[in-house]
C-alpha positions as a printed NumPy array, in Angstrom:
array([[-25.511, -22.796, -23.73 ],
       [-26.404, -20.408, -21.1  ],
       [-24.139, -17.249, -20.64 ],
       [-26.372, -15.335, -18.304],
       [-28.622, -17.434, -15.985],
       [-30.498, -14.404, -15.259],
       [-33.502, -16.567, -13.841],
       [-31.013, -18.163, -11.394],
       [-29.657, -14.986,  -9.886],
       [-30.136, -14.449,  -6.174],
       [-31.555, -11.097,  -6.648],
       [-34.252, -12.333,  -8.951],
       [-35.113, -15.557,  -6.828],
       [-35.464, -13.198,  -3.665],
       [-38.107, -10.739,  -5.508],
       [-40.142, -13.865,  -7.104],
       [-40.244, -15.219,  -3.786],
       [-41.381, -12.389,  -1.71 ],
       [-44.118, -11.642,  -4.455],
       [-45.057, -15.573,  -4.258],
       [-45.169, -14.957,  -0.273],
       [-47.176, -11.774,  -0.459],
       [-49.837, -13.391,  -2.726],
       [-50.179, -16.033,  -0.006],
       [-51.04 , -13.556,   2.376],
       [-47.973, -13.595,   4.575],
       [-47.382,  -9.639,   4.039],
       [-49.26 ,  -6.303,   3.982],
       [-48.072,  -2.901,   2.99 ],
       [-49.372,   0.496,   4.55 ],
       [-48.953,   4.192,   3.951],
       [-49.599,   5.675,   7.395],
       [-49.475,   9.53 ,   8.41 ],
       [-50.103,  11.015,  11.696],
       [-52.607,  13.231,   9.83 ],
       [-55.149,  10.356,   9.345],
       [-57.327,  10.249,  12.547],
       [-57.514,   6.258,  12.   ],
       [-53.671,   5.691,  12.348],
       [-52.755,   3.577,  15.131],
       [-50.476,   5.297,  17.371],
       [-48.945,   1.878,  18.32 ],
       [-47.883,   1.451,  14.956],
       [-46.184,   4.747,  14.645],
       [-44.299,   3.941,  17.985],
       [-43.183,   0.551,  16.415],
       [-41.889,   2.454,  13.372],
       [-40.004,   4.651,  15.805],
       [-38.676,   1.779,  17.596],
       [-37.368,   0.124,  14.564],
       [-35.625,   3.18 ,  13.392],
       [-34.231,   3.842,  16.792],
       [-32.754,   0.308,  16.827],
       [-31.53 ,   0.265,  13.333],
       [-30.056,   3.784,  13.57 ],
       [-28.546,   3.987,  16.78 ],
       [-26.484,   7.138,  16.134],
       [-29.764,   9.078,  15.343],
       [-31.199,  11.002,  18.184],
       [-34.232,   9.416,  19.482],
       [-36.106,  12.646,  19.765],
       [-35.472,  13.777,  16.248],
       [-36.708,   9.882,  15.17 ],
       [-39.977,  10.497,  17.043],
       [-40.49 ,  14.052,  15.668],
       [-39.846,  12.802,  12.042],
       [-42.253,   9.8  ,  12.414],
       [-44.966,  11.846,  14.042],
       [-44.515,  14.789,  11.522],
       [-48.143,  15.331,  10.072],
       [-46.043,  16.531,   6.804],
       [-44.708,  13.364,   6.371],
       [-45.599,   9.615,   5.833],
       [-44.473,   6.226,   6.41 ],
       [-44.332,   3.177,   4.543],
       [-44.34 ,  -0.167,   6.195],
       [-43.998,  -3.78 ,   5.392],
       [-45.753,  -6.027,   7.761],
       [-46.075,  -9.818,   8.221],
       [-49.09 , -11.933,   8.983],
       [-48.559, -11.74 ,  12.748],
       [-48.712,  -7.732,  12.142],
       [-45.192,  -7.571,  13.167],
       [-43.137,  -4.739,  11.455],
       [-40.286,  -5.937,   9.131],
       [-39.413,  -2.736,   7.567],
       [-40.285,   0.991,   7.118],
       [-39.32 ,   4.213,   5.217],
       [-40.204,   7.596,   6.557],
       [-40.602,  10.125,   3.617],
       [-41.763,  13.525,   3.162],
       [-44.012,  13.798,   0.061],
       [-43.524,  17.066,  -2.065],
       [-45.533,  16.159,  -5.432],
       [-45.964,  19.858,  -6.192],
       [-42.472,  19.559,  -6.942],
       [-42.385,  15.733,  -8.216],
       [-40.142,  15.119,  -5.29 ],
       [-40.103,  12.553,  -2.426],
       [-37.554,  13.011,   0.322],
       [-36.537,   9.468,   1.984],
       [-36.017,  10.595,   5.831],
       [-35.196,   7.197,   7.021],
       [-35.179,   3.601,   5.571],
       [-34.627,   0.399,   7.798],
       [-35.246,  -3.323,   7.86 ],
       [-35.507,  -5.429,  11.12 ],
       [-31.788,  -6.921,  11.641],
       [-33.175, -10.458,  11.56 ],
       [-34.552,  -9.736,   7.978],
       [-31.259,  -8.557,   6.428],
       [-29.577, -10.219,   3.36 ],
       [-32.892, -11.776,   2.367],
       [-34.175,  -9.541,  -0.158],
       [-36.81 ,  -7.478,   2.137],
       [-34.853,  -4.285,   1.632],
       [-35.18 ,  -4.405,  -2.312],
       [-38.641,  -5.743,  -2.256],
       [-39.878,  -2.714,   0.114],
       [-38.261,  -0.246,  -2.027],
       [-39.94 ,  -1.665,  -5.268],
       [-43.364,  -1.764,  -3.571],
       [-42.744,   1.759,  -1.933],
       [-41.98 ,   3.091,  -5.725],
       [-45.421,   1.639,  -6.713],
       [-47.08 ,   2.971,  -3.718],
       [-45.844,   6.36 ,  -4.048],
       [-47.594,   6.353,  -7.586],
       [-50.875,   5.423,  -5.936],
       [-50.424,   8.202,  -3.265],
       [-49.763,  10.569,  -5.998],
       [-53.192,   9.737,  -7.426],
       [-54.712,  10.675,  -4.251],
       [-52.777,  13.925,  -4.313],
       [-53.969,  14.676,  -7.835],
       [-57.601,  14.343,  -6.513],
       [-57.067,  16.065,  -3.175],
       [-53.696,  18.155,  -3.092],
       [-54.71 ,  19.43 ,   0.414],
       [-55.735,  16.197,   2.259],
       [-53.992,  13.231,   0.537],
       [-51.902,  12.677,   3.548],
       [-55.231,  12.24 ,   5.463],
       [-56.002,   8.901,   3.781],
       [-53.901,   6.069,   4.813],
       [-53.308,   3.189,   2.062],
       [-53.299,  -0.264,   2.842],
       [-52.506,  -3.1  ,   0.572],
       [-53.186,  -6.569,   1.192],
       [-53.214,  -7.776,  -2.497],
       [-50.029,  -7.307,  -4.285],
       [-51.707,  -7.759,  -7.56 ],
       [-53.021,  -4.217,  -7.16 ],
       [-49.393,  -3.087,  -7.29 ],
       [-48.252,  -5.578, -10.093],
       [-51.282,  -3.964, -12.144],
       [-50.302,  -0.477, -11.402],
       [-49.237,   1.183, -14.636],
       [-48.631,   4.541, -14.52 ],
       [-48.787,   7.688, -12.381],
       [-52.164,   9.709, -12.582],
       [-52.289,  13.036, -14.296],
       [-54.449,  16.137, -12.922],
       [-56.067,  18.768, -14.861],
       [-55.6  ,  22.088, -12.854],
       [-56.192,  25.614, -13.795],
       [-52.994,  26.595, -12.375],
       [-50.598,  26.063, -15.376],
       [-47.373,  25.509, -13.145],
       [-49.33 ,  22.762, -11.265],
       [-50.452,  21.2  , -14.312],
       [-47.023,  21.32 , -15.995],
       [-45.445,  19.724, -13.1  ],
       [-48.049,  16.806, -12.469],
       [-48.243,  15.844, -16.156],
       [-44.49 ,  15.247, -16.147],
       [-45.309,  11.843, -14.706],
       [-41.612,  11.04 , -13.573],
       [-41.345,  11.6  ,  -9.952],
       [-37.693,  11.719,  -7.844],
       [-36.698,  10.193,  -4.809],
       [-33.927,  12.34 ,  -2.845],
       [-32.148,  11.041,   0.146],
       [-29.001,  11.667,   2.152],
       [-26.91 ,   8.272,   2.394],
       [-24.246,   7.735,   4.738],
       [-21.074,   5.786,   3.712],
       [-22.756,   2.403,   4.779],
       [-25.932,   2.836,   2.876],
       [-24.546,   4.226,  -0.366],
       [-24.292,   0.697,  -1.858],
       [-27.694,  -0.431,  -0.987],
       [-29.183,   2.686,  -2.657],
       [-27.045,   2.29 ,  -5.703],
       [-28.572,  -1.375,  -6.093],
       [-31.97 ,   0.47 ,  -5.784],
       [-31.361,   2.818,  -8.72 ],
       [-30.164,   5.749,  -6.851],
       [-27.264,   7.637,  -8.265],
       [-25.098,  10.571,  -6.844],
       [-25.149,  12.229, -10.196],
       [-28.03 ,  14.637,  -9.305],
       [-30.184,  15.729, -12.401],
       [-33.251,  17.301, -10.711],
       [-33.   ,  20.822,  -9.203],
       [-36.482,  20.603,  -7.443],
       [-34.888,  19.503,  -4.018],
       [-32.598,  22.834,  -3.87 ],
       [-33.878,  25.067,  -1.172],
       [-36.33 ,  22.777,  -0.165],
       [-34.353,  19.758,   1.403],
       [-31.929,  20.358,   4.026],
       [-28.349,  19.832,   3.361],
       [-26.829,  17.361,   5.833],
       [-23.076,  16.913,   6.873],
       [-21.552,  13.77 ,   6.501],
       [-24.103,  12.164,   3.903],
       [-23.923,  11.857,   0.235],
       [-27.111,  13.191,  -1.623],
       [-28.715,  10.631,  -4.027],
       [-31.457,  10.586,  -6.378],
       [-33.739,   8.127,  -8.142],
       [-35.965,   8.783, -10.88 ],
       [-39.193,   7.027, -10.692],
       [-40.524,   6.318, -14.131],
       [-44.501,   6.412, -14.306],
       [-44.692,   3.886, -17.09 ],
       [-42.378,   1.167, -15.555],
       [-43.814,  -1.32 , -12.91 ],
       [-40.825,  -1.972, -10.397],
       [-42.224,  -5.126,  -9.217],
       [-42.237,  -6.547, -12.797],
       [-38.796,  -5.454, -13.556],
       [-37.409,  -8.922, -13.598],
       [-39.899, -10.13 , -15.871],
       [-38.669,  -7.268, -18.281],
       [-35.133,  -7.825, -18.125],
       [-35.814, -11.485, -18.747],
       [-37.65 , -10.961, -21.754],
       [-34.941,  -8.449, -22.931],
       [-32.483, -10.965, -22.297],
       [-34.4  , -13.599, -24.206],
       [-34.595, -10.998, -27.146],
       [-30.846, -10.674, -27.059],
       [-30.283, -14.147, -26.923],
       [-32.364, -15.068, -29.868],
       [-30.652, -12.172, -32.112],
       [-27.377, -13.467, -31.196],
       [-28.395, -16.994, -32.303],
       [-29.305, -15.482, -35.523],
       [-25.827, -13.939, -35.857],
       [-23.552, -16.522, -34.844],
       [-23.281, -19.957, -33.523],
       [-22.116, -19.021, -29.944],
       [-24.723, -21.069, -28.272],
       [-23.281, -24.404, -29.808],
       [-20.849, -26.247, -28.308],
       [-18.945, -28.705, -30.334],
       [-16.281, -31.653, -29.657],
       [-13.084, -31.024, -31.099],
       [-11.07 , -33.984, -33.056],
       [ -7.899, -31.957, -33.289],
       [ -5.174, -34.259, -32.347],
       [ -2.844, -31.438, -31.085],
       [ -5.527, -30.154, -28.697],
       [ -6.406, -33.945, -27.719],
       [ -2.722, -34.614, -26.896],
       [ -1.75 , -31.41 , -24.977],
       [ -0.345, -32.149, -21.515],
       [ -0.566, -29.913, -18.663],
       [  3.113, -28.321, -18.468],
       [  2.449, -26.06 , -15.682],
       [  4.909, -26.194, -12.8  ],
       [  3.732, -27.802,  -9.659],
       [  2.064, -25.368,  -7.075],
       [  4.501, -23.821,  -4.384],
       [  3.756, -23.073,  -0.944],
       [  4.312, -19.029,  -1.585],
       [  2.098, -19.352,  -4.91 ],
       [ -0.709, -21.163,  -3.388],
       [ -0.925, -18.667,  -0.469],
       [ -0.778, -15.686,  -2.601],
       [ -3.449, -17.206,  -5.069],
       [ -5.805, -18.312,  -2.   ],
       [ -5.635, -15.186,  -0.253],
       [ -6.555, -13.434,  -3.473],
       [ -9.612, -15.644,  -3.924],
       [-10.56 , -15.359,  -0.064],
       [-10.418, -11.469,  -0.33 ],
       [-12.476, -11.43 ,  -3.488],
       [-15.078, -13.665,  -1.728],
       [-15.479, -11.432,   1.105],
       [-15.746,  -8.285,  -0.848],
       [-18.435,  -9.942,  -3.044],
       [-20.46 , -10.667,   0.211],
       [-23.576,  -8.669,   0.316],
       [-22.64 ,  -8.118,   4.134],
       [-19.267,  -6.847,   3.517],
       [-20.108,  -2.948,   3.008],
       [-19.583,  -2.004,   6.694],
       [-15.95 ,  -3.4  ,   6.357],
       [-14.886,  -1.94 ,   2.89 ],
       [-12.819,   1.08 ,   4.676],
       [-11.476,   2.074,   8.036],
       [-14.15 ,   3.601,  10.453],
       [-13.781,   7.464,  10.255],
       [-12.739,   9.135,  13.151],
       [-14.859,  12.304,  12.148],
       [-18.259,  10.244,  11.763],
       [-17.382,   8.168,  14.919],
       [-15.077,  10.   ,  17.428],
       [-15.301,   7.509,  20.282],
       [-14.307,   4.431,  18.123],
       [-10.643,   4.689,  18.738],
       [-10.962,   4.83 ,  22.645],
       [-12.881,   1.589,  22.556],
       [-11.15 ,  -0.304,  19.698],
       [ -7.482,  -0.334,  20.132],
       [ -6.418,  -2.406,  16.971],
       [ -8.711,  -1.38 ,  13.951],
       [ -8.957,  -3.582,  11.095],
       [-10.897,  -3.386,   7.642],
       [-10.988,  -5.062,   4.268],
       [ -8.729,  -2.325,   2.511],
       [ -6.148,  -2.851,   5.239],
       [ -6.1  ,  -6.478,   4.668],
       [ -6.004,  -6.109,   0.908],
       [ -3.113,  -3.555,   1.258],
       [ -1.116,  -5.845,   3.648],
       [ -1.538,  -8.892,   1.3  ],
       [ -0.393,  -6.856,  -1.745],
       [  2.767,  -5.601,   0.175],
       [  3.5  ,  -9.399,   1.138],
       [  2.867,  -9.028,   4.793],
       [  1.259, -12.45 ,   5.062],
       [  3.815, -14.969,   5.246],
       [  1.412, -17.489,   6.682],
       [ -2.208, -17.909,   6.252],
       [ -2.841, -17.782,  10.004],
       [ -1.766, -14.137,   9.766],
       [ -4.201, -13.384,   7.302],
       [ -7.075, -15.037,   9.371],
       [ -6.078, -13.249,  12.457],
       [ -6.86 ,  -9.855,  10.58 ],
       [-10.004, -11.084,   9.157],
       [-11.513, -12.283,  12.833],
       [ -9.977,  -9.204,  14.217],
       [-12.06 ,  -7.114,  11.838],
       [-15.049,  -9.064,  12.803],
       [-14.461,  -9.125,  16.521],
       [-13.914,  -5.51 ,  16.558],
       [-17.517,  -4.899,  14.98 ],
       [-19.041,  -7.215,  17.848],
       [-17.258,  -5.335,  20.56 ],
       [-18.26 ,  -1.83 ,  19.402],
       [-21.951,  -2.668,  18.048],
       [-24.632,  -3.906,  19.893],
       [-26.216,  -7.407,  19.019],
       [-29.521,  -5.781,  17.477],
       [-27.671,  -3.476,  14.978],
       [-27.071,  -4.106,  11.494],
       [-23.257,  -3.956,  11.672],
       [-23.399,  -6.902,  14.389],
       [-25.452,  -8.911,  12.013],
       [-23.339,  -8.011,   9.068],
       [-20.301,  -9.097,  10.996],
       [-22.056, -12.572,  11.745],
       [-22.632, -13.088,   8.059],
       [-19.015, -12.225,   7.381],
       [-17.832, -14.541,   9.891],
       [-20.112, -17.507,   8.837],
       [-18.963, -16.804,   5.014],
       [-15.475, -16.642,   5.917],
       [-15.499, -19.931,   7.947],
       [-17.72 , -21.902,   5.478],
       [-15.017, -21.098,   2.79 ],
       [-12.145, -22.092,   5.262],
       [-13.751, -25.401,   5.706],
       [-14.703, -25.902,   2.131],
       [-10.94 , -25.687,   1.093],
       [ -9.512, -27.324,   4.112],
       [ -7.757, -30.326,   2.729],
       [ -6.463, -28.158,   0.038],
       [ -4.909, -25.702,   2.513],
       [ -3.459, -28.583,   4.709],
       [ -2.037, -29.988,   1.559],
       [  0.074, -26.789,   0.634],
       [  0.128, -25.09 ,   3.9  ]])
């Protein structure tokens, strides 16, 4: 009996697939900085265009300034055609054991396929490699780009390097090993960063006075452990799961399923009253709402669009709709017919199409939600027709 089929979870499968594809030479990783004379300006422009396309509310000039800043660096995931899949613009402050993530984006055509999580895990290991370069040459480490074509070098990456330095403060800082990622996440990105190990419960104080405080964003932190390989975290979880399962097997017989010969149980009849239209409608909409909330693409639709964050939204969208409103209307009994519920779901999706361009992540999420909804609707069509 398998209580937790960890190996079959979509997250584990996606990570395993990406590592296998990387080993088949389908991807490469780069840490590129404007400071390195060998850096291709075309690549930096590609990075700028990706951020500009995926972060449409961010000023173009600001994006260009950040990508080209010689004090900052860019981590990229590139496919076998040398096309950019995703990128992270970051500002390393290794003297503080700190890395600020300025921008993070994955091409919209690669969303919901595990590339974001894979890039983040690779980035965590690449940062350890760059930190090793910093320990060797604190002044010039950004002048040396890092390219990884063989992911085995990251899979074997075991720890952050230490540096012996006569300066006691620097020595103490570097030998702490643990690094911290820091970023400001808007409401649409908080869910993603949480899945990558970030938290809004900030423990480090190294960022104060160093990183600018932004309005409209939530500061989030992720502690990077030098003794953990993030590309192998699934292996670690599976080993822990196996140990727990074996230990539970020693304590009880939870894993054994036995047939019962109890005549009382065998003679039990289903005495539940027949399903009514109202009862079925309530239960089915409950189910549909739960399924939509569980969809990885649902995060832009959880709450109403903020007039403070997007002041022009209400001038374009006259009938706003979101999942929290749908949930509230259902709780208040406002859906007497299933068609009313469906109208609101499709209104929510249509609004997103209308306000956001086809190349944006929001438009892509709306497509996934609409497809998921219609799939569920068709899957239970015969049952719906029976009761409704």
